[in-house]
PDB file of C-alpha atoms and ligand atoms in Angstrom:
ATOM      1  CA  MET A   1     -34.554 111.738 -98.768  1.00 52.00           C
ATOM      2  CA  VAL A   2     -35.471 113.775 -95.403  1.00 54.00           C
ATOM      3  CA  ILE A   3     -32.640 115.011 -93.757  1.00 53.00           C
ATOM      4  CA  LYS A   4     -33.175 114.708 -90.289  1.00 56.00           C
ATOM      5  CA  MET A   5     -32.293 118.206 -88.417  1.00 58.00           C
ATOM      6  CA  SER A   6     -30.048 117.770 -85.306  1.00 69.00           C
ATOM      7  CA  ASN A   7     -30.982 119.588 -82.303  1.00 88.00           C
ATOM      8  CA  LYS A   8     -27.168 119.634 -81.659  1.00 96.00           C
ATOM      9  CA  LYS A   9     -26.020 123.350 -82.163  1.00 98.00           C
ATOM     10  CA  ILE A  10     -22.427 122.729 -82.869  1.00 98.00           C
ATOM     11  CA  VAL A  11     -20.925 124.918 -85.760  1.00 98.00           C
ATOM     12  CA  CYS A  12     -17.505 124.534 -87.364  1.00 98.00           C
ATOM     13  CA  ILE A  13     -15.964 127.487 -88.724  1.00 98.00           C
ATOM     14  CA  ILE A  14     -13.953 126.619 -91.734  1.00 97.00           C
ATOM     15  CA  ASN A  15     -12.180 127.644 -94.920  1.00 96.00           C
ATOM     16  CA  MET A  16      -9.295 125.977 -96.540  1.00 93.00           C
ATOM     17  CA  LYS A  17      -7.746 129.553 -96.575  1.00 93.00           C
ATOM     18  CA  GLY A  18      -5.737 131.288 -94.109  1.00 93.00           C
ATOM     19  CA  GLY A  19      -6.028 134.944 -92.867  1.00 94.00           C
ATOM     20  CA  VAL A  20      -9.865 135.211 -93.646  1.00 95.00           C
ATOM     21  CA  GLY A  21     -11.196 135.993 -90.680  1.00 96.00           C
ATOM     22  CA  LYS A  22     -11.877 132.314 -88.934  1.00 97.00           C
ATOM     23  CA  THR A  23     -10.478 132.782 -85.830  1.00 97.00           C
ATOM     24  CA  THR A  24     -11.655 136.435 -85.434  1.00 97.00           C
ATOM     25  CA  LEU A  25     -15.110 135.556 -85.983  1.00 98.00           C
ATOM     26  CA  ALA A  26     -14.810 132.266 -84.047  1.00 98.00           C
ATOM     27  CA  VAL A  27     -13.923 133.983 -80.939  1.00 98.00           C
ATOM     28  CA  ASN A  28     -15.860 137.188 -81.300  1.00 98.00           C
ATOM     29  CA  ILE A  29     -19.205 135.350 -82.408  1.00 98.00           C
ATOM     30  CA  SER A  30     -18.852 133.146 -79.159  1.00 98.00           C
ATOM     31  CA  TYR A  31     -18.030 136.050 -77.019  1.00 98.00           C
ATOM     32  CA  THR A  32     -21.320 138.130 -78.667  1.00 98.00           C
ATOM     33  CA  LEU A  33     -23.824 135.177 -78.093  1.00 98.00           C
ATOM     34  CA  ALA A  34     -22.447 134.985 -74.149  1.00 98.00           C
ATOM     35  CA  LYS A  35     -22.483 138.694 -73.435  1.00 98.00           C
ATOM     36  CA  HIS A  36     -25.142 140.091 -75.669  1.00 98.00           C
ATOM     37  CA  PHE A  37     -27.588 137.110 -76.228  1.00 98.00           C
ATOM     38  CA  ASN A  38     -26.728 135.509 -72.624  1.00 98.00           C
ATOM     39  CA  LYS A  39     -26.019 132.272 -74.555  1.00 98.00           C
ATOM     40  CA  ARG A  40     -23.839 129.388 -72.714  1.00 98.00           C
ATOM     41  CA  VAL A  41     -21.087 129.273 -75.029  1.00 98.00           C
ATOM     42  CA  LEU A  42     -18.124 126.859 -75.567  1.00 98.00           C
ATOM     43  CA  LEU A  43     -15.529 127.596 -77.989  1.00 98.00           C
ATOM     44  CA  ILE A  44     -13.201 124.674 -79.422  1.00 98.00           C
ATOM     45  CA  ASP A  45      -9.635 125.585 -80.747  1.00 98.00           C
ATOM     46  CA  MET A  46      -8.792 122.869 -83.158  1.00 97.00           C
ATOM     47  CA  ASP A  47      -6.016 125.025 -84.787  1.00 96.00           C
ATOM     48  CA  PRO A  48      -2.417 123.587 -83.574  1.00 95.00           C
ATOM     49  CA  GLN A  49      -1.275 127.303 -84.443  1.00 95.00           C
ATOM     50  CA  MET A  50      -3.663 127.880 -80.765  1.00 97.00           C
ATOM     51  CA  ASN A  51      -4.714 131.401 -82.273  1.00 96.00           C
ATOM     52  CA  SER A  52      -8.104 131.018 -80.717  1.00 97.00           C
ATOM     53  CA  THR A  53      -6.625 130.277 -77.489  1.00 97.00           C
ATOM     54  CA  GLN A  54      -4.248 133.477 -77.266  1.00 96.00           C
ATOM     55  CA  TYR A  55      -6.679 135.259 -78.097  1.00 96.00           C
ATOM     56  CA  CYS A  56      -8.954 134.177 -75.070  1.00 97.00           C
ATOM     57  CA  LEU A  57      -6.683 133.529 -72.314  1.00 97.00           C
ATOM     58  CA  SER A  58      -4.401 135.405 -70.411  1.00 95.00           C
ATOM     59  CA  ASP A  59      -0.360 134.488 -70.662  1.00 94.00           C
ATOM     60  CA  ASN A  60      -0.112 132.511 -68.043  1.00 96.00           C
ATOM     61  CA  ASN A  61      -2.817 130.367 -68.714  1.00 97.00           C
ATOM     62  CA  VAL A  62      -1.392 129.807 -72.315  1.00 97.00           C
ATOM     63  CA  GLU A  63       2.054 129.283 -70.605  1.00 97.00           C
ATOM     64  CA  ASP A  64       0.102 126.561 -68.335  1.00 98.00           C
ATOM     65  CA  ILE A  65      -1.478 124.961 -71.243  1.00 98.00           C
ATOM     66  CA  LEU A  66       1.673 124.965 -73.165  1.00 97.00           C
ATOM     67  CA  ASN A  67       3.571 122.931 -70.017  1.00 97.00           C
ATOM     68  CA  HIS A  68       0.453 120.568 -69.893  1.00 96.00           C
ATOM     69  CA  PRO A  69      -0.512 119.661 -73.418  1.00 96.00           C
ATOM     70  CA  ARG A  70      -2.921 117.065 -71.990  1.00 94.00           C
ATOM     71  CA  LYS A  71      -4.983 119.677 -70.477  1.00 97.00           C
ATOM     72  CA  SER A  72      -5.806 121.046 -74.271  1.00 97.00           C
ATOM     73  CA  ILE A  73      -7.961 119.144 -76.824  1.00 96.00           C
ATOM     74  CA  TYR A  74      -4.970 117.133 -77.291  1.00 95.00           C
ATOM     75  CA  GLY A  75      -5.883 115.704 -74.684  1.00 94.00           C
ATOM     76  CA  VAL A  76      -8.860 114.074 -75.932  1.00 94.00           C
ATOM     77  CA  PHE A  77      -6.466 112.427 -79.151  1.00 91.00           C
ATOM     78  CA  GLU A  78      -3.827 111.194 -76.881  1.00 83.00           C
ATOM     79  CA  PRO A  79      -5.201 110.535 -73.241  1.00 65.00           C
ATOM     80  CA  GLU A  80      -2.532 108.130 -72.227  1.00 59.00           C
ATOM     81  CA  LEU A  81       1.013 108.847 -72.028  1.00 57.00           C
ATOM     82  CA  PRO A  82       3.679 106.189 -73.799  1.00 55.00           C
ATOM     83  CA  SER A  83       4.427 103.849 -71.487  1.00 55.00           C
ATOM     84  CA  VAL A  84       7.389 102.027 -71.389  1.00 57.00           C
ATOM     85  CA  VAL A  85       6.102  99.467 -68.661  1.00 53.00           C
ATOM     86  CA  LYS A  86       3.306  97.951 -70.213  1.00 55.00           C
ATOM     87  CA  ALA A  87       2.236  95.834 -66.672  1.00 56.00           C
ATOM     88  CA  GLU A  88      -0.305  98.221 -65.604  1.00 59.00           C
ATOM     89  CA  SER A  89      -2.695  99.697 -67.398  1.00 57.00           C
ATOM     90  CA  THR A  90      -2.086 102.702 -69.753  1.00 59.00           C
ATOM     91  CA  GLU A  91      -5.791 103.962 -69.876  1.00 65.00           C
ATOM     92  CA  LYS A  92      -5.690 107.548 -68.275  1.00 73.00           C
ATOM     93  CA  PRO A  93      -8.547 109.907 -67.468  1.00 85.00           C
ATOM     94  CA  ILE A  94      -9.370 112.514 -70.084  1.00 90.00           C
ATOM     95  CA  GLU A  95      -7.389 116.003 -68.628  1.00 94.00           C
ATOM     96  CA  THR A  96      -8.726 117.930 -71.498  1.00 97.00           C
ATOM     97  CA  GLN A  97     -10.007 121.318 -69.625  1.00 97.00           C
ATOM     98  CA  ALA A  98     -12.983 123.836 -70.494  1.00 98.00           C
ATOM     99  CA  PHE A  99     -11.279 127.278 -69.386  1.00 98.00           C
ATOM    100  CA  SER A 100     -13.232 130.447 -68.413  1.00 98.00           C
ATOM    101  CA  VAL A 101     -13.136 133.082 -70.631  1.00 98.00           C
ATOM    102  CA  ILE A 102     -16.163 135.606 -69.332  1.00 98.00           C
ATOM    103  CA  GLU A 103     -19.008 134.497 -67.976  1.00 98.00           C
ATOM    104  CA  ASN A 104     -20.945 131.782 -70.563  1.00 98.00           C
ATOM    105  CA  LEU A 105     -18.279 131.385 -72.201  1.00 98.00           C
ATOM    106  CA  ASP A 106     -15.741 128.796 -72.027  1.00 98.00           C
ATOM    107  CA  ILE A 107     -12.976 127.576 -74.174  1.00 98.00           C
ATOM    108  CA  ILE A 108     -11.081 124.181 -74.668  1.00 98.00           C
ATOM    109  CA  PRO A 109      -7.746 125.600 -75.869  1.00 98.00           C
ATOM    110  CA  SER A 110      -5.334 124.061 -78.492  1.00 98.00           C
ATOM    111  CA  HIS A 111      -1.755 122.831 -78.773  1.00 97.00           C
ATOM    112  CA  LEU A 112       0.766 122.424 -81.173  1.00 95.00           C
ATOM    113  CA  ASN A 113       0.830 118.830 -80.302  1.00 92.00           C
ATOM    114  CA  ILE A 114      -2.328 118.293 -82.052  1.00 91.00           C
ATOM    115  CA  MET A 115      -0.088 117.619 -84.831  1.00 88.00           C
ATOM    116  CA  ARG A 116       1.607 114.574 -83.428  1.00 84.00           C
ATOM    117  CA  ALA A 117      -1.561 113.020 -82.616  1.00 83.00           C
ATOM    118  CA  ASN A 118      -2.761 110.261 -84.331  1.00 79.00           C
ATOM    119  CA  ILE A 119      -5.895 111.747 -85.341  1.00 81.00           C
ATOM    120  CA  GLY A 120      -6.122 110.298 -88.481  1.00 77.00           C
ATOM    121  CA  GLU A 121      -7.059 106.569 -87.001  1.00 79.00           C
ATOM    122  CA  SER A 122      -9.747 107.866 -84.467  1.00 86.00           C
ATOM    123  CA  PRO A 123     -11.325 110.844 -86.308  1.00 93.00           C
ATOM    124  CA  LEU A 124     -14.344 110.342 -84.192  1.00 96.00           C
ATOM    125  CA  LYS A 125     -12.738 110.914 -80.431  1.00 95.00           C
ATOM    126  CA  LEU A 126     -13.509 114.584 -80.669  1.00 97.00           C
ATOM    127  CA  LYS A 127     -17.362 113.659 -81.243  1.00 97.00           C
ATOM    128  CA  ASN A 128     -17.584 111.132 -78.595  1.00 96.00           C
ATOM    129  CA  TYR A 129     -15.815 112.976 -76.478  1.00 97.00           C
ATOM    130  CA  ILE A 130     -18.780 115.936 -76.790  1.00 98.00           C
ATOM    131  CA  ASN A 131     -21.363 113.276 -76.236  1.00 97.00           C
ATOM    132  CA  GLU A 132     -19.745 111.519 -73.619  1.00 96.00           C
ATOM    133  CA  ASN A 133     -19.651 114.571 -71.633  1.00 97.00           C
ATOM    134  CA  LYS A 134     -23.327 115.875 -73.049  1.00 97.00           C
ATOM    135  CA  LEU A 135     -21.615 119.418 -73.905  1.00 98.00           C
ATOM    136  CA  TYR A 136     -24.321 120.035 -76.101  1.00 97.00           C
ATOM    137  CA  GLU A 137     -26.617 119.933 -72.762  1.00 97.00           C
ATOM    138  CA  LYS A 138     -23.950 122.068 -70.875  1.00 98.00           C
ATOM    139  CA  TYR A 139     -23.985 124.579 -73.554  1.00 98.00           C
ATOM    140  CA  ASP A 140     -26.340 126.038 -75.836  1.00 98.00           C
ATOM    141  CA  ILE A 141     -23.703 125.943 -78.628  1.00 98.00           C
ATOM    142  CA  LEU A 142     -20.443 124.809 -79.187  1.00 98.00           C
ATOM    143  CA  ILE A 143     -18.025 126.736 -81.907  1.00 98.00           C
ATOM    144  CA  ILE A 144     -15.387 124.810 -83.759  1.00 98.00           C
ATOM    145  CA  ASP A 145     -12.079 126.892 -84.417  1.00 98.00           C
ATOM    146  CA  ALA A 146     -10.992 124.700 -87.418  1.00 96.00           C
ATOM    147  CA  PRO A 147      -7.208 124.925 -89.081  1.00 93.00           C
ATOM    148  CA  PRO A 148      -6.873 126.116 -93.155  1.00 92.00           C
ATOM    149  CA  THR A 149      -5.351 122.629 -94.063  1.00 88.00           C
ATOM    150  CA  ILE A 150      -6.977 119.228 -94.588  1.00 86.00           C
ATOM    151  CA  SER A 151      -5.752 117.254 -91.698  1.00 88.00           C
ATOM    152  CA  GLY A 152      -7.325 114.643 -89.503  1.00 90.00           C
ATOM    153  CA  TYR A 153      -7.908 117.839 -86.631  1.00 90.00           C
ATOM    154  CA  ILE A 154      -9.884 119.070 -89.523  1.00 93.00           C
ATOM    155  CA  LYS A 155     -11.982 115.911 -89.863  1.00 95.00           C
ATOM    156  CA  ALA A 156     -12.532 115.587 -86.620  1.00 96.00           C
ATOM    157  CA  ALA A 157     -13.765 118.831 -86.505  1.00 97.00           C
ATOM    158  CA  LEU A 158     -16.100 118.334 -88.838  1.00 97.00           C
ATOM    159  CA  LEU A 159     -17.387 114.813 -87.955  1.00 97.00           C
ATOM    160  CA  SER A 160     -18.092 116.398 -84.526  1.00 97.00           C
ATOM    161  CA  SER A 161     -20.155 119.459 -85.987  1.00 98.00           C
ATOM    162  CA  THR A 162     -23.817 119.484 -86.980  1.00 97.00           C
ATOM    163  CA  TYR A 163     -23.309 122.989 -89.109  1.00 98.00           C
ATOM    164  CA  TYR A 164     -20.564 124.739 -90.734  1.00 98.00           C
ATOM    165  CA  LEU A 165     -19.965 128.214 -91.776  1.00 98.00           C
ATOM    166  CA  VAL A 166     -17.605 129.440 -94.201  1.00 98.00           C
ATOM    167  CA  PRO A 167     -16.021 133.465 -93.874  1.00 97.00           C
ATOM    168  CA  MET A 168     -14.691 134.716 -96.767  1.00 97.00           C
ATOM    169  CA  LYS A 169     -12.379 137.721 -97.140  1.00 96.00           C
ATOM    170  CA  ILE A 170     -13.236 139.936-100.385  1.00 93.00           C
ATOM    171  CA  ASP A 171     -10.839 139.041-102.970  1.00 88.00           C
ATOM    172  CA  PHE A 172     -11.108 137.854-105.850  1.00 84.00           C
ATOM    173  CA  LEU A 173      -9.643 134.209-105.489  1.00 87.00           C
ATOM    174  CA  SER A 174     -11.896 133.619-102.491  1.00 88.00           C
ATOM    175  CA  LEU A 175     -14.697 131.659-104.211  1.00 92.00           C
ATOM    176  CA  PHE A 176     -11.840 129.693-105.926  1.00 91.00           C
ATOM    177  CA  GLY A 177     -11.803 126.658-102.979  1.00 92.00           C
ATOM    178  CA  LEU A 178     -15.377 126.490-101.494  1.00 95.00           C
ATOM    179  CA  PRO A 179     -16.415 123.728-104.488  1.00 95.00           C
ATOM    180  CA  MET A 180     -14.032 121.617-103.191  1.00 95.00           C
ATOM    181  CA  LEU A 181     -14.561 122.390 -99.661  1.00 96.00           C
ATOM    182  CA  GLN A 182     -18.228 121.427-100.151  1.00 97.00           C
ATOM    183  CA  THR A 183     -17.175 118.186-101.767  1.00 96.00           C
ATOM    184  CA  TYR A 184     -15.343 117.008 -98.841  1.00 96.00           C
ATOM    185  CA  ILE A 185     -17.687 117.730 -96.398  1.00 97.00           C
ATOM    186  CA  ASN A 186     -20.648 115.724 -98.471  1.00 96.00           C
ATOM    187  CA  ASP A 187     -18.362 113.141 -98.893  1.00 96.00           C
ATOM    188  CA  LEU A 188     -17.237 112.975 -95.637  1.00 95.00           C
ATOM    189  CA  SER A 189     -21.012 113.111 -94.673  1.00 95.00           C
ATOM    190  CA  ARG A 190     -21.879 110.503 -96.621  1.00 96.00           C
ATOM    191  CA  GLU A 191     -18.743 108.100 -95.316  1.00 96.00           C
ATOM    192  CA  TYR A 192     -19.746 108.541 -91.623  1.00 95.00           C
ATOM    193  CA  GLU A 193     -23.618 109.217 -92.235  1.00 93.00           C
ATOM    194  CA  SER A 194     -23.459 112.076 -90.412  1.00 91.00           C
ATOM    195  CA  HIS A 195     -25.103 115.601 -91.318  1.00 91.00           C
ATOM    196  CA  ILE A 196     -23.372 118.576 -91.436  1.00 96.00           C
ATOM    197  CA  ILE A 197     -25.413 121.289 -92.688  1.00 96.00           C
ATOM    198  CA  PHE A 198     -24.311 124.496 -94.641  1.00 97.00           C
ATOM    199  CA  THR A 199     -25.183 127.844 -92.504  1.00 97.00           C
ATOM    200  CA  GLY A 200     -24.084 130.017 -94.640  1.00 97.00           C
ATOM    201  CA  ILE A 201     -21.447 132.200 -96.025  1.00 98.00           C
ATOM    202  CA  ILE A 202     -20.113 135.350 -94.015  1.00 98.00           C
ATOM    203  CA  LEU A 203     -18.211 138.019 -96.119  1.00 97.00           C
ATOM    204  CA  THR A 204     -15.480 139.766 -93.897  1.00 96.00           C
ATOM    205  CA  GLN A 205     -13.210 142.339 -94.292  1.00 95.00           C
ATOM    206  CA  LYS A 206     -14.960 144.771 -96.256  1.00 93.00           C
ATOM    207  CA  HIS A 207     -13.481 147.769 -97.177  1.00 92.00           C
ATOM    208  CA  PRO A 208     -14.988 151.234 -98.960  1.00 87.00           C
ATOM    209  CA  THR A 209     -12.555 150.900-101.483  1.00 88.00           C
ATOM    210  CA  HIS A 210     -13.131 147.410-102.147  1.00 84.00           C
ATOM    211  CA  THR A 211     -16.380 147.991-104.375  1.00 91.00           C
ATOM    212  CA  ARG A 212     -15.594 146.647-107.708  1.00 93.00           C
ATOM    213  CA  ILE A 213     -14.061 143.275-105.819  1.00 93.00           C
ATOM    214  CA  TYR A 214     -17.528 143.373-104.125  1.00 95.00           C
ATOM    215  CA  SER A 215     -19.972 143.269-106.634  1.00 95.00           C
ATOM    216  CA  SER A 216     -17.756 141.081-108.769  1.00 95.00           C
ATOM    217  CA  LEU A 217     -17.500 138.216-105.963  1.00 95.00           C
ATOM    218  CA  LYS A 218     -21.246 138.797-104.886  1.00 95.00           C
ATOM    219  CA  SER A 219     -22.509 138.345-108.391  1.00 95.00           C
ATOM    220  CA  ARG A 220     -20.268 135.278-108.636  1.00 95.00           C
ATOM    221  CA  ILE A 221     -22.142 134.013-104.918  1.00 96.00           C
ATOM    222  CA  GLU A 222     -25.543 134.808-106.423  1.00 95.00           C
ATOM    223  CA  GLN A 223     -25.047 132.688-109.930  1.00 96.00           C
ATOM    224  CA  ASN A 224     -25.121 129.654-107.150  1.00 97.00           C
ATOM    225  CA  PRO A 225     -28.398 129.091-105.668  1.00 97.00           C
ATOM    226  CA  ASP A 226     -27.079 127.149-102.658  1.00 96.00           C
ATOM    227  CA  TRP A 227     -24.710 129.642-102.093  1.00 97.00           C
ATOM    228  CA  GLN A 228     -27.059 132.531-102.937  1.00 97.00           C
ATOM    229  CA  ARG A 229     -29.592 131.020-100.254  1.00 97.00           C
ATOM    230  CA  ASN A 230     -26.879 130.818 -97.592  1.00 97.00           C
ATOM    231  CA  LEU A 231     -24.854 134.068 -97.799  1.00 98.00           C
ATOM    232  CA  PHE A 232     -25.444 136.104 -94.519  1.00 98.00           C
ATOM    233  CA  GLN A 233     -26.969 139.393 -95.092  1.00 97.00           C
ATOM    234  CA  ASN A 234     -24.648 140.902 -92.369  1.00 97.00           C
ATOM    235  CA  GLU A 235     -20.979 141.254 -93.226  1.00 96.00           C
ATOM    236  CA  MET A 236     -17.784 142.019 -91.216  1.00 95.00           C
ATOM    237  CA  LEU A 237     -16.356 145.263 -91.782  1.00 93.00           C
ATOM    238  CA  TYR A 238     -12.789 145.550 -92.337  1.00 94.00           C
ATOM    239  CA  ARG A 239     -11.639 147.641 -89.339  1.00 93.00           C
ATOM    240  CA  ALA A 240      -8.005 148.357 -88.377  1.00 92.00           C
ATOM    241  CA  ALA A 241      -9.104 148.347 -84.475  1.00 91.00           C
ATOM    242  CA  ILE A 242      -9.525 144.699 -84.729  1.00 92.00           C
ATOM    243  CA  ALA A 243      -6.334 143.827 -86.121  1.00 89.00           C
ATOM    244  CA  ASN A 244      -5.058 146.487 -83.705  1.00 90.00           C
ATOM    245  CA  SER A 245      -6.826 144.894 -80.830  1.00 87.00           C
ATOM    246  CA  LEU A 246      -4.591 141.942 -80.443  1.00 84.00           C
ATOM    247  CA  SER A 247      -1.377 144.472 -79.738  1.00 83.00           C
ATOM    248  CA  PRO A 248      -0.386 143.798 -76.170  1.00 79.00           C
ATOM    249  CA  GLU A 249      -0.973 147.625 -75.487  1.00 79.00           C
ATOM    250  CA  SER A 250      -4.911 147.448 -76.535  1.00 81.00           C
ATOM    251  CA  GLY A 251      -7.281 147.606 -73.376  1.00 79.00           C
ATOM    252  CA  THR A 252      -9.505 144.666 -75.101  1.00 87.00           C
ATOM    253  CA  LYS A 253      -9.192 141.897 -77.412  1.00 91.00           C
ATOM    254  CA  PHE A 254     -13.014 141.515 -78.182  1.00 96.00           C
ATOM    255  CA  ILE A 255     -14.639 143.539 -81.156  1.00 95.00           C
ATOM    256  CA  TYR A 256     -17.716 143.607 -79.048  1.00 96.00           C
ATOM    257  CA  GLU A 257     -16.251 145.523 -76.214  1.00 95.00           C
ATOM    258  CA  LEU A 258     -14.704 148.037 -79.182  1.00 93.00           C
ATOM    259  CA  GLY A 259     -18.672 149.484 -79.220  1.00 94.00           C
ATOM    260  CA  GLY A 260     -19.923 151.586 -82.305  1.00 94.00           C
ATOM    261  CA  ASP A 261     -20.797 149.986 -85.846  1.00 93.00           C
ATOM    262  CA  ILE A 262     -18.412 147.490 -85.550  1.00 94.00           C
ATOM    263  CA  GLN A 263     -20.134 146.196 -82.493  1.00 96.00           C
ATOM    264  CA  ASP A 264     -23.387 146.664 -84.175  1.00 97.00           C
ATOM    265  CA  GLN A 265     -22.142 144.473 -86.824  1.00 96.00           C
ATOM    266  CA  LEU A 266     -21.282 141.761 -84.980  1.00 97.00           C
ATOM    267  CA  VAL A 267     -24.401 141.459 -83.115  1.00 98.00           C
ATOM    268  CA  ASN A 268     -26.327 141.236 -86.494  1.00 98.00           C
ATOM    269  CA  ILE A 269     -23.997 138.749 -87.475  1.00 98.00           C
ATOM    270  CA  ALA A 270     -24.702 136.411 -84.367  1.00 98.00           C
ATOM    271  CA  ALA A 271     -28.433 137.260 -84.454  1.00 98.00           C
ATOM    272  CA  GLU A 272     -28.440 136.033 -88.135  1.00 98.00           C
ATOM    273  CA  LEU A 273     -26.780 132.418 -86.568  1.00 98.00           C
ATOM    274  CA  ILE A 274     -29.282 132.720 -84.047  1.00 98.00           C
ATOM    275  CA  GLN A 275     -32.015 132.805 -86.636  1.00 98.00           C
ATOM    276  CA  LYS A 276     -30.413 130.222 -88.929  1.00 97.00           C
ATOM    277  CA  ILE A 277     -29.537 127.517 -86.774  1.00 97.00           C
ATOM    278  CA  ARG A 278     -32.623 128.314 -84.391  1.00 96.00           C
ATOM    279  CA  LEU A 279     -30.800 128.843 -81.312  1.00 97.00           C
TER     280      LEU A 279
HETATM  281  N1  ADP B 301     -12.699 142.522 -90.011  1.00 75.42           N
HETATM  282  C1  ADP B 301     -11.194 142.785 -89.979  1.00 75.42           C
HETATM  283  N2  ADP B 301     -10.849 143.776 -89.996  1.00 75.42           N
HETATM  284  C2  ADP B 301      -9.922 144.051 -89.733  1.00 75.42           C
HETATM  285  N3  ADP B 301      -8.631 142.955 -89.803  1.00 75.42           N
HETATM  286  C3  ADP B 301      -9.537 142.095 -89.653  1.00 75.42           C
HETATM  287  C4  ADP B 301     -10.625 141.725 -89.592  1.00 75.42           C
HETATM  288  N4  ADP B 301     -10.776 140.332 -89.454  1.00 75.42           N
HETATM  289  C5  ADP B 301      -9.631 139.521 -89.212  1.00 75.42           C
HETATM  290  N5  ADP B 301      -8.884 140.532 -89.237  1.00 75.42           N
HETATM  291  C6  ADP B 301      -7.230 140.448 -89.438  1.00 75.42           C
HETATM  292  O1  ADP B 301      -6.742 139.472 -90.140  1.00 75.42           O
HETATM  293  C7  ADP B 301      -6.021 138.458 -89.529  1.00 75.42           C
HETATM  294  C8  ADP B 301      -6.473 137.341 -89.901  1.00 75.42           C
HETATM  295  O2  ADP B 301      -7.740 137.083 -89.510  1.00 75.42           O
HETATM  296  P1  ADP B 301      -7.667 135.673 -88.590  1.00 75.42           P
HETATM  297  O3  ADP B 301      -9.125 135.687 -87.912  1.00 75.42           O
HETATM  298  O4  ADP B 301      -6.336 135.275 -87.418  1.00 75.42           O
HETATM  299  O5  ADP B 301      -7.443 134.528 -90.208  1.00 75.42           O
HETATM  300  P2  ADP B 301      -7.796 132.759 -90.246  1.00 75.42           P
HETATM  301  O6  ADP B 301      -8.209 132.300 -88.726  1.00 75.42           O
HETATM  302  O7  ADP B 301      -8.895 132.486 -90.935  1.00 75.42           O
HETATM  303  O8  ADP B 301      -6.406 132.660 -90.367  1.00 75.42           O
HETATM  304  C9  ADP B 301      -5.397 139.018 -88.429  1.00 75.42           C
HETATM  305  O9  ADP B 301      -4.559 139.758 -88.310  1.00 75.42           O
HETATM  306  C10 ADP B 301      -7.088 139.848 -87.734  1.00 75.42           C
HETATM  307  O10 ADP B 301      -6.489 140.709 -86.937  1.00 75.42           O
HETATM  308 MG1   MG B 302      -7.224 131.213 -87.540  1.00 75.42          MG
END
């Protein structure tokens, strides 16, 4: 079977575990691609916890979005307001907006309300929205921050994507969910006749004291040819500064701006992604 590679660069960052660095990578790879590599990037926050949204936008913007859910990705799924009077058309234009983060980087925010949206019935709405607005032409790459739980919105995120990327925290249980995730994605691809290509695993939160866990995890990854082939050479180091950068006192939230080896590492990860998906 010949798999036709899509030209669209739409990468879903996914793992069914929480706290593995999905949001940190989604935001900071996006930022680095925009700032260092001059790529036009759209980050789409599909997690109702809104972490990427809060990471990237000011408190004022977040408040505005909380008060106007239809400006967020929620607007794609629930474009019309419930109307008691059915006389007039309930079709309303989609109000979803891309907010500017820095030059070349925009974000479509999430909203808590997407948990209430009836996405299960329309898992292709996000894909259709991306296609109708030709977002893959306006931007060089779309990166989707997906939530950890199997849900309508994870389905919508995957069906919109042409690639998926799995951040994996270095611990003993990290590999446990990967076969299940890949089976889920492959079944979904078959059912909807879409191709969602495995772009790889990025090991995250690597700590100098984790030598035994690290080598155990790596050797288990290497036993599976598909995982081995797709493992990123560059890993994300553990740095307290990364977690601390999110505190209100911190001068910057973005890892690229921290400089030093952690900046180099991020640039290397972004460069590896560029090469893998031929961006
Ligand atoms: N490389 C890292 N070094 C130190 N802390 C990290 C690193 N990556 C993520 N974290 C912290 O770990 C927590 C979970 O990361 P997050 O990206 O939100 O995970 P997820 O989106 O998978 O739930 C956050 O507090 C984040 O700041
Ligand atoms: Mg997250």
